[in-house]
Amino acid sequence: MIESLDGIFETVNYKKSTTLKLYDNTEYEDYPMHWHPAIEIVMPVENDYTMHFTNSQIHLREGDICIICPGCIHSITAPETGRRIIFQPNTTNLRFMRDIDVLISFLSPYAVITPEDNPQIYQRLAELLVVIRDEYMEAAPFSEVSIYSKVLEFLSLVGRNISLNENNPEEYNPATREEYALRFMEICDYINEHCSEELKLNEIANMSGFSKFYFERLFKQFTGTTFYKYVNQKRIAKAQELLIEPGNSVTDVALNCGFTSISSFIRMFKLQKGCTPTEFKSLYWTAELREKGNE
């Protein structure tokens, strides 16, 4: 269930004295379109579920795992009976680690893990979610530390396996895959730091040491999206952070995030988030003021 929803913004009510929220959900309830700053991991345990995103829809079977990145607008259509794990750990404090920040960029806006597509890691990921659920419900001393250790294992497994060559594993040997993965992590680091600047495909391809056309192909394999879509995702992610800071106008945010016109910024923001920057800003501050009023 969604406990605190204002417009489409969900305030995640973490368990007391923790930065964790988990539902062992058996309720028959559809979840409307919403977003939140926390990452969300959903695994149906009994029956199937349908996830809706701004521009797509996926069907989760029993046992499939969906990772929803922070800021991703989504909804869920539930069957009349069933059970699912909905886990929302706050990963903000983990993003000082480069790997976490890059991984969330790779997965954005969401990723689905299935036993067919990810046989090397699926079983362990499913086991980790069940253990996390049990520890959360038991609430033993140091359970938060134990759970976050499992969150890190979960993310590291995903990061090592959901990357370059998932679609064409036979094309490269393990040494080449590792070399390319490290190279593209450095490229993505650079894009993350310089996304507000003008980034040209030719120049970034030269930095990587690959030809433009080979770079485009490898970049899409590694990140799951095209170069320019990735850049725009990072710009919109940065815009989200700036929009919630007091005193920043939509125009200021657009210019500070590398957009050359307000109209292109608004269009891209709405395409990715399902609302305009002004609506996003209003929804956030309405929820923030309400939360302070309840303290």
XYZ file of C-alpha atoms in Angstrom:
295
model
C 0.000 0.000 0.000
C 1.032 3.619 -0.538
C 0.872 5.360 2.821
C 1.656 8.950 1.797
C 0.804 10.114 -1.719
C 0.505 13.721 -2.839
C -0.339 13.982 -6.511
C 2.129 11.482 -7.955
C 4.827 11.958 -5.299
C 5.118 9.226 -2.679
C 6.782 9.954 0.627
C 8.314 6.654 1.699
C 7.581 6.145 5.389
C 10.622 4.174 6.443
C 10.475 1.799 9.363
C 11.196 3.624 12.621
C 14.911 4.314 13.188
C 15.833 2.855 9.776
C 16.031 3.867 6.132
C 14.220 0.709 4.989
C 10.642 -0.044 3.992
C 9.327 -3.466 3.026
C 5.807 -4.724 2.368
C 4.967 -8.425 2.407
C 1.921 -7.491 0.387
C -1.223 -9.628 0.079
C -3.756 -6.837 -0.408
C -5.909 -6.490 -3.511
C -5.030 -2.944 -4.458
C -4.026 -1.155 -7.639
C -1.255 1.400 -7.221
C -1.750 4.657 -9.180
C 1.003 6.407 -11.100
C 3.589 7.662 -8.605
C 7.308 8.143 -8.033
C 9.638 8.348 -5.048
C 13.330 9.064 -4.340
C 13.978 5.505 -3.115
C 14.881 2.588 -5.321
C 12.155 -0.094 -5.330
C 12.480 -3.839 -5.838
C 9.320 -5.840 -6.547
C 9.080 -9.642 -6.670
C 5.710 -11.410 -7.003
C 5.668 -14.484 -4.749
C 2.162 -15.676 -5.656
C 0.325 -14.724 -8.853
C 1.382 -12.278 -11.571
C 1.431 -8.479 -11.587
C 1.456 -5.809 -14.255
C 3.755 -2.787 -13.996
C 2.989 0.373 -15.963
C 5.581 3.016 -16.783
C 5.364 6.329 -18.618
C 6.090 4.795 -22.011
C 5.854 1.041 -21.468
C 4.235 -1.856 -19.624
C 5.651 -5.145 -18.335
C 4.073 -8.334 -17.024
C 5.777 -9.841 -13.984
C 5.319 -13.552 -13.401
C 5.752 -15.260 -10.059
C 9.411 -14.911 -9.123
C 10.337 -12.250 -11.695
C 12.198 -9.318 -10.152
C 11.671 -5.696 -11.162
C 14.135 -2.996 -10.077
C 12.599 0.482 -10.284
C 15.099 3.329 -10.144
C 14.624 6.504 -8.074
C 12.398 9.057 -9.797
C 10.804 6.534 -12.179
C 7.042 7.109 -12.512
C 5.144 3.815 -12.356
C 1.921 2.095 -11.321
C 0.869 -1.493 -10.561
C -2.236 -3.438 -11.515
C -2.806 -6.216 -9.000
C -4.849 -9.422 -9.315
C -7.607 -10.194 -6.819
C -5.360 -12.636 -4.977
C -1.616 -12.879 -4.621
C 1.466 -11.934 -2.667
C 4.539 -9.911 -3.444
C 7.632 -8.438 -1.811
C 7.909 -4.661 -2.255
C 11.242 -3.448 -0.906
C 12.312 0.206 -0.748
C 15.802 0.766 0.678
C 17.136 4.306 0.693
C 20.241 4.111 -1.504
C 21.019 7.846 -1.377
C 23.722 7.362 1.240
C 25.271 4.557 -0.796
C 25.767 6.691 -3.879
C 29.112 8.029 -2.658
C 30.326 4.759 -4.179
C 30.875 5.279 -7.890
C 29.629 1.805 -8.755
C 26.210 2.386 -7.162
C 25.649 5.662 -8.975
C 26.741 4.206 -12.311
C 24.642 1.063 -11.811
C 21.483 3.063 -11.143
C 22.201 5.022 -14.318
C 22.534 1.770 -16.271
C 19.293 0.334 -14.911
C 17.252 3.530 -15.285
C 14.335 3.759 -15.490
C 13.831 0.074 -14.570
C 15.154 -3.438 -15.163
C 13.589 -6.893 -15.017
C 15.489 -9.964 -13.817
C 14.133 -13.363 -14.877
C 15.490 -16.924 -14.533
C 15.579 -17.277 -18.324
C 17.432 -14.051 -19.093
C 19.710 -14.001 -16.038
C 20.350 -17.615 -14.985
C 23.757 -16.830 -13.436
C 22.363 -14.512 -10.783
C 18.596 -14.981 -10.620
C 18.450 -17.681 -7.935
C 20.730 -15.795 -5.560
C 18.843 -12.520 -6.060
C 15.520 -14.216 -5.273
C 17.041 -15.838 -2.181
C 18.406 -12.491 -0.996
C 14.985 -10.837 -1.261
C 13.367 -13.594 0.794
C 16.098 -13.353 3.460
C 15.747 -9.557 3.512
C 11.985 -9.911 3.997
C 12.412 -12.338 6.873
C 15.050 -10.224 8.615
C 12.946 -7.080 8.199
C 9.917 -8.761 9.766
C 11.936 -10.295 12.602
C 13.573 -6.947 13.470
C 16.467 -8.516 15.378
C 19.337 -6.304 16.643
C 21.546 -5.004 13.814
C 19.017 -6.151 11.236
C 19.439 -2.914 9.262
C 23.180 -3.520 8.946
C 22.561 -7.104 7.882
C 19.915 -6.074 5.353
C 22.107 -3.394 3.786
C 24.923 -5.917 3.425
C 22.501 -8.011 1.378
C 21.396 -4.952 -0.612
C 25.028 -4.383 -1.569
C 25.442 -8.034 -2.566
C 22.232 -7.786 -4.598
C 23.420 -4.659 -6.430
C 26.923 -5.985 -7.020
C 25.545 -9.171 -8.599
C 23.276 -7.124 -10.846
C 26.089 -4.745 -11.768
C 28.492 -7.534 -12.708
C 25.982 -9.364 -14.849
C 23.633 -6.746 -16.324
C 26.169 -4.960 -18.468
C 28.105 -5.316 -21.677
C 27.345 -8.434 -23.714
C 24.202 -9.628 -21.979
C 22.638 -9.769 -25.435
C 25.717 -11.079 -27.270
C 27.820 -13.004 -24.737
C 29.465 -15.160 -27.372
C 31.023 -12.171 -29.097
C 33.682 -11.410 -26.490
C 35.889 -13.457 -24.228
C 35.816 -12.769 -20.448
C 38.984 -10.665 -20.482
C 37.633 -8.459 -23.256
C 34.284 -8.078 -21.476
C 36.024 -6.952 -18.304
C 38.236 -4.488 -20.182
C 35.274 -3.005 -22.047
C 33.149 -2.852 -18.899
C 35.813 -0.833 -17.074
C 36.245 1.457 -20.059
C 32.540 2.149 -20.342
C 32.206 2.741 -16.616
C 34.808 5.489 -17.016
C 32.892 6.906 -19.978
C 29.637 6.896 -18.011
C 31.409 8.548 -15.074
C 32.545 11.295 -17.422
C 29.033 11.764 -18.836
C 27.549 11.881 -15.334
C 29.978 14.647 -14.330
C 29.688 16.655 -17.559
C 26.077 16.028 -18.637
C 25.235 19.737 -18.319
C 27.841 20.532 -20.985
C 27.582 19.974 -24.723
C 28.544 16.344 -25.260
C 29.143 15.204 -28.824
C 29.065 11.563 -29.830
C 32.210 11.858 -31.958
C 34.240 13.357 -29.117
C 33.132 10.789 -26.532
C 33.777 7.971 -29.018
C 37.314 9.292 -29.512
C 37.818 9.316 -25.749
C 36.822 5.642 -25.633
C 39.267 4.663 -28.372
C 36.516 3.200 -30.568
C 35.145 4.363 -33.876
C 31.856 6.263 -33.718
C 29.790 3.385 -35.071
C 31.431 0.712 -32.901
C 31.132 2.959 -29.868
C 27.389 3.472 -30.495
C 26.867 -0.263 -30.697
C 28.887 -1.078 -27.580
C 27.385 1.792 -25.598
C 23.864 0.529 -26.220
C 24.874 -3.016 -25.261
C 26.496 -1.770 -22.081
C 23.840 0.718 -20.909
C 20.726 -0.613 -22.646
C 20.086 2.726 -24.332
C 21.563 5.051 -26.932
C 24.231 7.628 -26.176
C 21.968 10.666 -26.482
C 19.127 9.066 -24.527
C 21.588 8.284 -21.747
C 22.834 11.881 -21.710
C 19.257 13.176 -21.509
C 18.462 10.742 -18.676
C 21.379 12.153 -16.681
C 20.327 15.727 -17.455
C 16.773 15.074 -16.292
C 18.059 13.296 -13.167
C 20.178 16.359 -12.379
C 17.171 18.589 -13.106
C 15.115 16.673 -10.532
C 17.711 17.448 -7.866
C 17.865 21.138 -8.789
C 14.096 21.582 -9.027
C 13.587 20.626 -5.400
C 16.090 23.213 -4.182
C 14.451 26.464 -3.046
C 14.950 29.464 -5.330
C 15.729 27.557 -8.539
C 13.420 28.534 -11.400
C 12.576 26.173 -14.238
C 14.567 28.398 -16.605
C 17.639 28.290 -14.354
C 17.420 24.518 -14.061
C 17.063 24.055 -17.814
C 20.155 26.131 -18.543
C 22.165 24.484 -15.755
C 21.344 21.026 -17.102
C 22.545 21.582 -20.655
C 19.273 22.369 -22.424
C 19.434 25.151 -24.987
C 15.720 25.977 -24.831
C 12.992 25.868 -22.197
C 10.590 24.117 -24.574
C 13.014 21.244 -25.244
C 13.629 20.869 -21.500
C 9.917 20.771 -20.682
C 9.250 18.320 -23.514
C 12.073 15.966 -22.457
C 11.156 16.196 -18.773
C 7.516 15.342 -19.439
C 8.513 12.518 -21.772
C 10.654 10.903 -19.060
C 8.684 11.797 -15.933
C 5.087 12.121 -17.109
C 4.693 15.654 -15.718
C 6.140 19.091 -16.407
C 9.033 20.530 -14.355
C 6.635 23.011 -12.750
C 4.220 20.223 -11.776
C 7.114 18.165 -10.420
C 8.366 21.080 -8.328
C 4.878 21.790 -6.982
C 4.195 18.160 -6.088
C 7.489 17.844 -4.242
C 7.093 20.967 -2.136
C 3.456 20.235 -1.339
C 4.506 16.835 -0.004
C 7.494 18.340 1.856
C 5.357 20.948 3.604
C 2.759 18.367 4.530
C 5.430 16.080 6.006
C 6.848 18.938 8.101
C 3.369 19.811 9.267
C 2.916 16.271 10.554
C 6.149 16.298 12.585
